[in-house]
Amino acid sequence: MNERTVRGFTAGVAGRLGRAAAFSLLAGTVGGAAVLAGEAFVARHRRYAQPELGLALRATIGRAEAPPLRLVLLGDSSALGVGVDRLEDTIGGQLAHLLAEGPTGRRVHLSSVGVSGSRSTDLATQVARSLLGERPDVALILIGANDATGLRRPSDAAAYLGAAVHRLREARVEVVVGTCPDLGAVRAIAPPLRQVVGWSGRRMARAQTTAVLEAGGSVVDLASETGPVFRADAGTLCHDGFHPSADGYRVWAHALLPGVAAAATVATRR
């Protein structure tokens, strides 16, 4: 086999290997996209927990003689406590009890204007509703999961969140935001889509943090503080594998408590 033949043979093999690699890459890409599309279809058509219509969205918790605190929740299904059917198991109910029973016990007037399925674009309406009547002392915003699962641009979603925080701060309301939780912990979405959604959630949380701090609010990074617990314990999710259970909301409540308590202290000093 002369030099020219060797070169021709080598070039031919290289070409065939290159085409095979390109085909494999294309097939892998198409196959991966098909898997993600299939998982997205399944996730979209699962039966998820629905808001409990009989669940009170307003309650007063704590001793009658304790200093009052008006706490309003804004955001998505988590602000309503979707996944549980008792007020005391919701994120708001658990936070209110912790604030009432703490060393600086408060009489918490709790309300929620959250709407299941909400995205950051829906916050303007919720802010308007929260400011009707007597002004709240502290607003807790839980938003971002629906933005992330819908693969919305983090910067766009964060801009709407920042505007909501700014408006509440202008109304002299202390604001705490629980950023997008760890979506890589949900069981309702199968891998590898779960990893994609988890990545989207992390990007969302980073953008939210910047926007909230610039608008004068405070932030609790739910993914970092509670994600490992949710990943390790399936019992932190309710029957649908997506929304928190009573145990899950308890984990969130303890993570949010220091920030909400600090905001309540600031509001009291005004």
PDB file of C-alpha atoms in Angstrom:
ATOM      1  CA  MET A   1       0.000   0.000   0.000  1.00  0.00           C
ATOM      2  CA  ASN A   2       1.758   3.205  -1.194  1.00  0.00           C
ATOM      3  CA  GLU A   3       1.691   6.574   0.532  1.00  0.00           C
ATOM      4  CA  ARG A   4      -1.103   7.918  -1.652  1.00  0.00           C
ATOM      5  CA  THR A   5      -3.230   4.843  -0.926  1.00  0.00           C
ATOM      6  CA  VAL A   6      -2.573   5.160   2.790  1.00  0.00           C
ATOM      7  CA  ARG A   7      -3.597   8.808   2.730  1.00  0.00           C
ATOM      8  CA  GLY A   8      -6.724   7.988   0.789  1.00  0.00           C
ATOM      9  CA  PHE A   9      -7.630   5.166   3.129  1.00  0.00           C
ATOM     10  CA  THR A  10      -7.010   7.345   6.192  1.00  0.00           C
ATOM     11  CA  ALA A  11      -9.061  10.188   4.780  1.00  0.00           C
ATOM     12  CA  GLY A  12     -11.889   7.804   3.956  1.00  0.00           C
ATOM     13  CA  VAL A  13     -11.914   6.313   7.445  1.00  0.00           C
ATOM     14  CA  ALA A  14     -11.761   9.770   9.002  1.00  0.00           C
ATOM     15  CA  GLY A  15     -14.632  10.899   6.839  1.00  0.00           C
ATOM     16  CA  ARG A  16     -16.757   7.895   7.710  1.00  0.00           C
ATOM     17  CA  LEU A  17     -15.972   8.263  11.411  1.00  0.00           C
ATOM     18  CA  GLY A  18     -16.770  11.980  11.243  1.00  0.00           C
ATOM     19  CA  ARG A  19     -20.093  11.301   9.550  1.00  0.00           C
ATOM     20  CA  ALA A  20     -20.876   8.557  12.049  1.00  0.00           C
ATOM     21  CA  ALA A  21     -20.035  10.860  14.958  1.00  0.00           C
ATOM     22  CA  ALA A  22     -22.126  13.653  13.496  1.00  0.00           C
ATOM     23  CA  PHE A  23     -25.020  11.264  12.947  1.00  0.00           C
ATOM     24  CA  SER A  24     -24.692   9.910  16.501  1.00  0.00           C
ATOM     25  CA  LEU A  25     -24.628  13.441  17.899  1.00  0.00           C
ATOM     26  CA  LEU A  26     -27.671  14.401  15.850  1.00  0.00           C
ATOM     27  CA  ALA A  27     -29.482  11.208  16.813  1.00  0.00           C
ATOM     28  CA  GLY A  28     -28.589  11.776  20.458  1.00  0.00           C
ATOM     29  CA  THR A  29     -29.790  15.364  20.306  1.00  0.00           C
ATOM     30  CA  VAL A  30     -33.041  14.424  18.616  1.00  0.00           C
ATOM     31  CA  GLY A  31     -33.501  11.493  20.967  1.00  0.00           C
ATOM     32  CA  GLY A  32     -32.789  13.662  24.001  1.00  0.00           C
ATOM     33  CA  ALA A  33     -35.229  16.304  22.803  1.00  0.00           C
ATOM     34  CA  ALA A  34     -37.864  13.623  22.282  1.00  0.00           C
ATOM     35  CA  VAL A  35     -37.324  12.324  25.819  1.00  0.00           C
ATOM     36  CA  LEU A  36     -37.630  15.822  27.283  1.00  0.00           C
ATOM     37  CA  ALA A  37     -40.742  16.515  25.212  1.00  0.00           C
ATOM     38  CA  GLY A  38     -42.311  13.271  26.362  1.00  0.00           C
ATOM     39  CA  GLU A  39     -41.517  13.963  30.000  1.00  0.00           C
ATOM     40  CA  ALA A  40     -42.866  17.506  29.675  1.00  0.00           C
ATOM     41  CA  PHE A  41     -46.121  16.125  28.241  1.00  0.00           C
ATOM     42  CA  VAL A  42     -46.462  13.650  31.108  1.00  0.00           C
ATOM     43  CA  ALA A  43     -45.645  16.291  33.726  1.00  0.00           C
ATOM     44  CA  ARG A  44     -48.093  18.754  32.193  1.00  0.00           C
ATOM     45  CA  HIS A  45     -50.945  16.251  32.281  1.00  0.00           C
ATOM     46  CA  ARG A  46     -50.421  14.881  35.781  1.00  0.00           C
ATOM     47  CA  ARG A  47     -53.123  15.410  38.381  1.00  0.00           C
ATOM     48  CA  TYR A  48     -51.805  18.044  40.762  1.00  0.00           C
ATOM     49  CA  ALA A  49     -53.142  19.180  44.108  1.00  0.00           C
ATOM     50  CA  GLN A  50     -55.716  21.945  43.853  1.00  0.00           C
ATOM     51  CA  PRO A  51     -56.439  24.878  46.198  1.00  0.00           C
ATOM     52  CA  GLU A  52     -58.608  23.812  49.113  1.00  0.00           C
ATOM     53  CA  LEU A  53     -61.683  26.005  48.700  1.00  0.00           C
ATOM     54  CA  GLY A  54     -62.678  25.598  52.325  1.00  0.00           C
ATOM     55  CA  LEU A  55     -59.297  26.739  53.609  1.00  0.00           C
ATOM     56  CA  ALA A  56     -59.486  30.093  55.377  1.00  0.00           C
ATOM     57  CA  LEU A  57     -57.245  32.708  53.808  1.00  0.00           C
ATOM     58  CA  ARG A  58     -57.655  35.042  56.769  1.00  0.00           C
ATOM     59  CA  ALA A  59     -57.010  34.212  60.396  1.00  0.00           C
ATOM     60  CA  THR A  60     -55.823  35.767  63.630  1.00  0.00           C
ATOM     61  CA  ILE A  61     -53.330  33.733  65.631  1.00  0.00           C
ATOM     62  CA  GLY A  62     -51.790  34.562  69.001  1.00  0.00           C
ATOM     63  CA  ARG A  63     -52.655  35.990  72.397  1.00  0.00           C
ATOM     64  CA  ALA A  64     -55.104  38.881  72.449  1.00  0.00           C
ATOM     65  CA  GLU A  65     -52.717  41.042  74.491  1.00  0.00           C
ATOM     66  CA  ALA A  66     -49.689  40.403  72.241  1.00  0.00           C
ATOM     67  CA  PRO A  67     -48.393  43.137  69.896  1.00  0.00           C
ATOM     68  CA  PRO A  68     -50.249  42.915  66.574  1.00  0.00           C
ATOM     69  CA  LEU A  69     -48.592  42.033  63.279  1.00  0.00           C
ATOM     70  CA  ARG A  70     -50.315  42.163  59.921  1.00  0.00           C
ATOM     71  CA  LEU A  71     -48.738  39.563  57.641  1.00  0.00           C
ATOM     72  CA  VAL A  72     -49.861  39.151  54.031  1.00  0.00           C
ATOM     73  CA  LEU A  73     -48.705  36.452  51.622  1.00  0.00           C
ATOM     74  CA  LEU A  74     -48.417  37.022  47.883  1.00  0.00           C
ATOM     75  CA  GLY A  75     -47.401  34.668  45.114  1.00  0.00           C
ATOM     76  CA  ASP A  76     -48.322  31.285  43.685  1.00  0.00           C
ATOM     77  CA  SER A  77     -49.855  28.098  45.101  1.00  0.00           C
ATOM     78  CA  SER A  78     -47.357  28.000  47.950  1.00  0.00           C
ATOM     79  CA  ALA A  79     -48.737  31.298  49.275  1.00  0.00           C
ATOM     80  CA  LEU A  80     -52.093  29.518  49.578  1.00  0.00           C
ATOM     81  CA  GLY A  81     -50.776  26.268  51.012  1.00  0.00           C
ATOM     82  CA  VAL A  82     -51.822  24.055  48.107  1.00  0.00           C
ATOM     83  CA  GLY A  83     -51.062  20.471  49.067  1.00  0.00           C
ATOM     84  CA  VAL A  84     -52.569  20.610  52.574  1.00  0.00           C
ATOM     85  CA  ASP A  85     -56.127  21.003  53.808  1.00  0.00           C
ATOM     86  CA  ARG A  86     -55.721  22.693  57.194  1.00  0.00           C
ATOM     87  CA  LEU A  87     -54.798  26.316  57.867  1.00  0.00           C
ATOM     88  CA  GLU A  88     -52.255  25.336  60.514  1.00  0.00           C
ATOM     89  CA  ASP A  89     -50.375  23.249  57.932  1.00  0.00           C
ATOM     90  CA  THR A  90     -50.027  26.018  55.338  1.00  0.00           C
ATOM     91  CA  ILE A  91     -46.874  28.098  55.124  1.00  0.00           C
ATOM     92  CA  GLY A  92     -48.802  31.111  56.432  1.00  0.00           C
ATOM     93  CA  GLY A  93     -50.388  29.206  59.302  1.00  0.00           C
ATOM     94  CA  GLN A  94     -47.102  27.658  60.390  1.00  0.00           C
ATOM     95  CA  LEU A  95     -45.268  30.981  60.223  1.00  0.00           C
ATOM     96  CA  ALA A  96     -48.034  32.712  62.170  1.00  0.00           C
ATOM     97  CA  HIS A  97     -47.860  30.098  64.943  1.00  0.00           C
ATOM     98  CA  LEU A  98     -44.065  30.376  65.113  1.00  0.00           C
ATOM     99  CA  LEU A  99     -44.305  34.172  65.381  1.00  0.00           C
ATOM    100  CA  ALA A 100     -47.047  33.935  67.995  1.00  0.00           C
ATOM    101  CA  GLU A 101     -45.189  31.392  70.118  1.00  0.00           C
ATOM    102  CA  GLY A 102     -41.729  32.948  69.807  1.00  0.00           C
ATOM    103  CA  PRO A 103     -39.882  34.971  72.454  1.00  0.00           C
ATOM    104  CA  THR A 104     -41.386  38.210  71.108  1.00  0.00           C
ATOM    105  CA  GLY A 105     -44.827  36.639  70.686  1.00  0.00           C
ATOM    106  CA  ARG A 106     -47.099  38.452  68.271  1.00  0.00           C
ATOM    107  CA  ARG A 107     -50.806  38.442  67.550  1.00  0.00           C
ATOM    108  CA  VAL A 108     -50.625  37.716  63.831  1.00  0.00           C
ATOM    109  CA  HIS A 109     -53.375  38.895  61.518  1.00  0.00           C
ATOM    110  CA  LEU A 110     -52.733  36.594  58.577  1.00  0.00           C
ATOM    111  CA  SER A 111     -54.057  36.943  55.050  1.00  0.00           C
ATOM    112  CA  SER A 112     -53.142  35.747  51.580  1.00  0.00           C
ATOM    113  CA  VAL A 113     -53.780  37.220  48.138  1.00  0.00           C
ATOM    114  CA  GLY A 114     -51.791  34.525  46.366  1.00  0.00           C
ATOM    115  CA  VAL A 115     -53.287  32.734  43.369  1.00  0.00           C
ATOM    116  CA  SER A 116     -52.395  29.195  42.350  1.00  0.00           C
ATOM    117  CA  GLY A 117     -50.494  29.102  39.068  1.00  0.00           C
ATOM    118  CA  SER A 118     -49.304  32.702  39.348  1.00  0.00           C
ATOM    119  CA  ARG A 119     -46.162  33.963  37.693  1.00  0.00           C
ATOM    120  CA  SER A 120     -44.226  37.120  38.444  1.00  0.00           C
ATOM    121  CA  THR A 121     -46.287  39.042  35.875  1.00  0.00           C
ATOM    122  CA  ASP A 122     -49.330  38.523  38.145  1.00  0.00           C
ATOM    123  CA  LEU A 123     -47.810  40.236  41.162  1.00  0.00           C
ATOM    124  CA  ALA A 124     -48.968  43.757  40.280  1.00  0.00           C
ATOM    125  CA  THR A 125     -52.608  42.773  40.791  1.00  0.00           C
ATOM    126  CA  GLN A 126     -51.786  40.985  44.021  1.00  0.00           C
ATOM    127  CA  VAL A 127     -49.907  44.000  45.360  1.00  0.00           C
ATOM    128  CA  ALA A 128     -52.943  46.183  44.677  1.00  0.00           C
ATOM    129  CA  ARG A 129     -55.183  43.735  46.536  1.00  0.00           C
ATOM    130  CA  SER A 130     -52.781  43.494  49.476  1.00  0.00           C
ATOM    131  CA  LEU A 131     -52.832  47.268  49.958  1.00  0.00           C
ATOM    132  CA  LEU A 132     -56.618  47.524  50.099  1.00  0.00           C
ATOM    133  CA  GLY A 133     -57.835  48.457  53.568  1.00  0.00           C
ATOM    134  CA  GLU A 134     -55.404  48.523  56.478  1.00  0.00           C
ATOM    135  CA  ARG A 135     -51.785  48.420  55.362  1.00  0.00           C
ATOM    136  CA  PRO A 136     -49.894  45.208  56.194  1.00  0.00           C
ATOM    137  CA  ASP A 137     -46.717  45.377  58.260  1.00  0.00           C
ATOM    138  CA  VAL A 138     -44.900  42.585  56.431  1.00  0.00           C
ATOM    139  CA  ALA A 139     -45.431  41.045  53.008  1.00  0.00           C
ATOM    140  CA  LEU A 140     -44.027  37.607  52.232  1.00  0.00           C
ATOM    141  CA  ILE A 141     -43.739  36.824  48.520  1.00  0.00           C
ATOM    142  CA  LEU A 142     -43.346  33.241  47.281  1.00  0.00           C
ATOM    143  CA  ILE A 143     -43.000  33.169  43.495  1.00  0.00           C
ATOM    144  CA  GLY A 144     -40.814  31.827  40.720  1.00  0.00           C
ATOM    145  CA  ALA A 145     -41.597  28.122  40.356  1.00  0.00           C
ATOM    146  CA  ASN A 146     -44.089  28.650  37.531  1.00  0.00           C
ATOM    147  CA  ASP A 147     -41.746  31.101  35.818  1.00  0.00           C
ATOM    148  CA  ALA A 148     -38.949  28.529  35.987  1.00  0.00           C
ATOM    149  CA  THR A 149     -40.984  25.524  34.837  1.00  0.00           C
ATOM    150  CA  GLY A 150     -42.264  27.630  31.948  1.00  0.00           C
ATOM    151  CA  LEU A 151     -38.617  28.461  31.114  1.00  0.00           C
ATOM    152  CA  ARG A 152     -39.316  32.198  31.263  1.00  0.00           C
ATOM    153  CA  ARG A 153     -36.339  34.535  31.030  1.00  0.00           C
ATOM    154  CA  PRO A 154     -35.093  35.067  34.590  1.00  0.00           C
ATOM    155  CA  SER A 155     -34.329  38.735  33.981  1.00  0.00           C
ATOM    156  CA  ASP A 156     -37.888  39.411  32.796  1.00  0.00           C
ATOM    157  CA  ALA A 157     -39.521  37.582  35.698  1.00  0.00           C
ATOM    158  CA  ALA A 158     -37.184  39.223  38.194  1.00  0.00           C
ATOM    159  CA  ALA A 159     -38.033  42.671  36.835  1.00  0.00           C
ATOM    160  CA  TYR A 160     -41.726  42.134  37.619  1.00  0.00           C
ATOM    161  CA  LEU A 161     -40.839  40.861  41.082  1.00  0.00           C
ATOM    162  CA  GLY A 162     -38.574  43.853  41.713  1.00  0.00           C
ATOM    163  CA  ALA A 163     -41.367  46.227  40.672  1.00  0.00           C
ATOM    164  CA  ALA A 164     -43.752  44.553  43.120  1.00  0.00           C
ATOM    165  CA  VAL A 165     -41.241  44.802  45.960  1.00  0.00           C
ATOM    166  CA  HIS A 166     -40.555  48.453  45.151  1.00  0.00           C
ATOM    167  CA  ARG A 167     -44.256  49.289  45.203  1.00  0.00           C
ATOM    168  CA  LEU A 168     -44.747  47.620  48.580  1.00  0.00           C
ATOM    169  CA  ARG A 169     -41.702  49.352  50.033  1.00  0.00           C
ATOM    170  CA  GLU A 170     -43.042  52.703  48.825  1.00  0.00           C
ATOM    171  CA  ALA A 171     -46.185  51.888  50.807  1.00  0.00           C
ATOM    172  CA  ARG A 172     -43.945  51.365  53.873  1.00  0.00           C
ATOM    173  CA  VAL A 173     -44.414  47.605  53.962  1.00  0.00           C
ATOM    174  CA  GLU A 174     -41.461  45.405  54.916  1.00  0.00           C
ATOM    175  CA  VAL A 175     -40.937  42.741  52.255  1.00  0.00           C
ATOM    176  CA  VAL A 176     -39.432  39.262  52.459  1.00  0.00           C
ATOM    177  CA  VAL A 177     -39.109  37.113  49.346  1.00  0.00           C
ATOM    178  CA  GLY A 178     -38.645  33.360  49.383  1.00  0.00           C
ATOM    179  CA  THR A 179     -36.853  32.799  46.093  1.00  0.00           C
ATOM    180  CA  CYS A 180     -37.601  29.963  43.686  1.00  0.00           C
ATOM    181  CA  PRO A 181     -37.331  26.650  45.573  1.00  0.00           C
ATOM    182  CA  ASP A 182     -35.198  23.698  44.523  1.00  0.00           C
ATOM    183  CA  LEU A 183     -37.157  22.303  41.571  1.00  0.00           C
ATOM    184  CA  GLY A 184     -34.561  19.579  41.190  1.00  0.00           C
ATOM    185  CA  ALA A 185     -36.146  17.999  44.275  1.00  0.00           C
ATOM    186  CA  VAL A 186     -39.635  17.481  42.832  1.00  0.00           C
ATOM    187  CA  ARG A 187     -40.723  13.923  42.100  1.00  0.00           C
ATOM    188  CA  ALA A 188     -43.514  14.834  39.674  1.00  0.00           C
ATOM    189  CA  ILE A 189     -40.949  15.518  36.939  1.00  0.00           C
ATOM    190  CA  ALA A 190     -38.681  12.690  35.812  1.00  0.00           C
ATOM    191  CA  PRO A 191     -34.984  13.002  34.931  1.00  0.00           C
ATOM    192  CA  PRO A 192     -33.485  14.417  32.787  1.00  0.00           C
ATOM    193  CA  LEU A 193     -36.242  17.047  32.599  1.00  0.00           C
ATOM    194  CA  ARG A 194     -36.006  17.394  36.386  1.00  0.00           C
ATOM    195  CA  GLN A 195     -32.377  18.490  36.035  1.00  0.00           C
ATOM    196  CA  VAL A 196     -33.315  21.014  33.329  1.00  0.00           C
ATOM    197  CA  VAL A 197     -36.062  22.482  35.495  1.00  0.00           C
ATOM    198  CA  GLY A 198     -33.732  22.523  38.499  1.00  0.00           C
ATOM    199  CA  TRP A 199     -31.174  24.470  36.468  1.00  0.00           C
ATOM    200  CA  SER A 200     -33.886  26.917  35.389  1.00  0.00           C
ATOM    201  CA  GLY A 201     -34.934  27.367  39.007  1.00  0.00           C
ATOM    202  CA  ARG A 202     -31.395  28.189  40.128  1.00  0.00           C
ATOM    203  CA  ARG A 203     -31.068  30.834  37.413  1.00  0.00           C
ATOM    204  CA  MET A 204     -34.427  32.269  38.452  1.00  0.00           C
ATOM    205  CA  ALA A 205     -33.426  32.453  42.119  1.00  0.00           C
ATOM    206  CA  ARG A 206     -30.194  34.308  41.323  1.00  0.00           C
ATOM    207  CA  ALA A 207     -32.029  36.891  39.225  1.00  0.00           C
ATOM    208  CA  GLN A 208     -34.702  37.264  41.897  1.00  0.00           C
ATOM    209  CA  THR A 209     -32.127  37.889  44.604  1.00  0.00           C
ATOM    210  CA  THR A 210     -30.546  40.760  42.703  1.00  0.00           C
ATOM    211  CA  ALA A 211     -33.889  42.372  41.853  1.00  0.00           C
ATOM    212  CA  VAL A 212     -35.294  42.120  45.374  1.00  0.00           C
ATOM    213  CA  LEU A 213     -32.230  43.539  47.079  1.00  0.00           C
ATOM    214  CA  GLU A 214     -32.102  46.442  44.625  1.00  0.00           C
ATOM    215  CA  ALA A 215     -35.771  47.184  45.364  1.00  0.00           C
ATOM    216  CA  GLY A 216     -35.199  47.275  49.118  1.00  0.00           C
ATOM    217  CA  GLY A 217     -36.561  43.873  50.132  1.00  0.00           C
ATOM    218  CA  SER A 218     -34.881  40.975  51.906  1.00  0.00           C
ATOM    219  CA  VAL A 219     -34.306  37.502  50.531  1.00  0.00           C
ATOM    220  CA  VAL A 220     -34.431  33.931  51.806  1.00  0.00           C
ATOM    221  CA  ASP A 221     -32.786  31.453  49.444  1.00  0.00           C
ATOM    222  CA  LEU A 222     -35.224  28.554  49.775  1.00  0.00           C
ATOM    223  CA  ALA A 223     -33.308  26.324  47.369  1.00  0.00           C
ATOM    224  CA  SER A 224     -30.044  26.536  49.294  1.00  0.00           C
ATOM    225  CA  GLU A 225     -31.582  26.416  52.759  1.00  0.00           C
ATOM    226  CA  THR A 226     -34.210  23.725  52.251  1.00  0.00           C
ATOM    227  CA  GLY A 227     -33.366  21.951  48.976  1.00  0.00           C
ATOM    228  CA  PRO A 228     -31.195  19.231  50.573  1.00  0.00           C
ATOM    229  CA  VAL A 229     -34.032  18.296  52.937  1.00  0.00           C
ATOM    230  CA  PHE A 230     -36.553  18.057  50.091  1.00  0.00           C
ATOM    231  CA  ARG A 231     -34.159  15.946  48.032  1.00  0.00           C
ATOM    232  CA  ALA A 232     -33.535  13.549  50.918  1.00  0.00           C
ATOM    233  CA  ASP A 233     -37.100  13.203  52.188  1.00  0.00           C
ATOM    234  CA  ALA A 234     -39.962  12.483  49.773  1.00  0.00           C
ATOM    235  CA  GLY A 235     -42.364  13.158  52.653  1.00  0.00           C
ATOM    236  CA  THR A 236     -41.730  16.891  52.293  1.00  0.00           C
ATOM    237  CA  LEU A 237     -43.899  16.766  49.149  1.00  0.00           C
ATOM    238  CA  CYS A 238     -47.621  16.079  49.061  1.00  0.00           C
ATOM    239  CA  HIS A 239     -49.283  13.286  47.075  1.00  0.00           C
ATOM    240  CA  ASP A 240     -48.678  14.980  43.712  1.00  0.00           C
ATOM    241  CA  GLY A 241     -44.895  15.006  44.127  1.00  0.00           C
ATOM    242  CA  PHE A 242     -44.719  18.725  43.337  1.00  0.00           C
ATOM    243  CA  HIS A 243     -46.333  20.856  46.059  1.00  0.00           C
ATOM    244  CA  PRO A 244     -45.018  20.762  49.621  1.00  0.00           C
ATOM    245  CA  SER A 245     -46.716  18.651  52.267  1.00  0.00           C
ATOM    246  CA  ALA A 246     -47.320  19.852  55.821  1.00  0.00           C
ATOM    247  CA  ASP A 247     -43.769  18.733  56.635  1.00  0.00           C
ATOM    248  CA  GLY A 248     -42.441  20.574  53.592  1.00  0.00           C
ATOM    249  CA  TYR A 249     -44.185  23.796  54.539  1.00  0.00           C
ATOM    250  CA  ARG A 250     -42.801  23.391  58.063  1.00  0.00           C
ATOM    251  CA  VAL A 251     -39.278  23.203  56.667  1.00  0.00           C
ATOM    252  CA  TRP A 252     -39.935  26.349  54.640  1.00  0.00           C
ATOM    253  CA  ALA A 253     -41.506  28.147  57.602  1.00  0.00           C
ATOM    254  CA  HIS A 254     -38.446  27.597  59.786  1.00  0.00           C
ATOM    255  CA  ALA A 255     -36.183  28.822  56.974  1.00  0.00           C
ATOM    256  CA  LEU A 256     -38.299  31.940  56.460  1.00  0.00           C
ATOM    257  CA  LEU A 257     -38.883  32.705  60.133  1.00  0.00           C
ATOM    258  CA  PRO A 258     -35.676  34.690  60.857  1.00  0.00           C
ATOM    259  CA  GLY A 259     -36.240  36.969  57.871  1.00  0.00           C
ATOM    260  CA  VAL A 260     -39.930  37.512  58.610  1.00  0.00           C
ATOM    261  CA  ALA A 261     -39.244  38.068  62.340  1.00  0.00           C
ATOM    262  CA  ALA A 262     -36.550  40.638  61.518  1.00  0.00           C
ATOM    263  CA  ALA A 263     -38.931  42.417  59.143  1.00  0.00           C
ATOM    264  CA  ALA A 264     -41.622  42.419  61.833  1.00  0.00           C
ATOM    265  CA  THR A 265     -39.194  44.023  64.299  1.00  0.00           C
ATOM    266  CA  VAL A 266     -38.376  46.779  61.812  1.00  0.00           C
ATOM    267  CA  ALA A 267     -42.078  47.374  61.128  1.00  0.00           C
ATOM    268  CA  THR A 268     -42.784  47.679  64.857  1.00  0.00           C
ATOM    269  CA  ARG A 269     -40.153  50.378  65.287  1.00  0.00           C
ATOM    270  CA  ARG A 270     -41.761  52.661  62.727  1.00  0.00           C
TER     271      ARG A 270
END
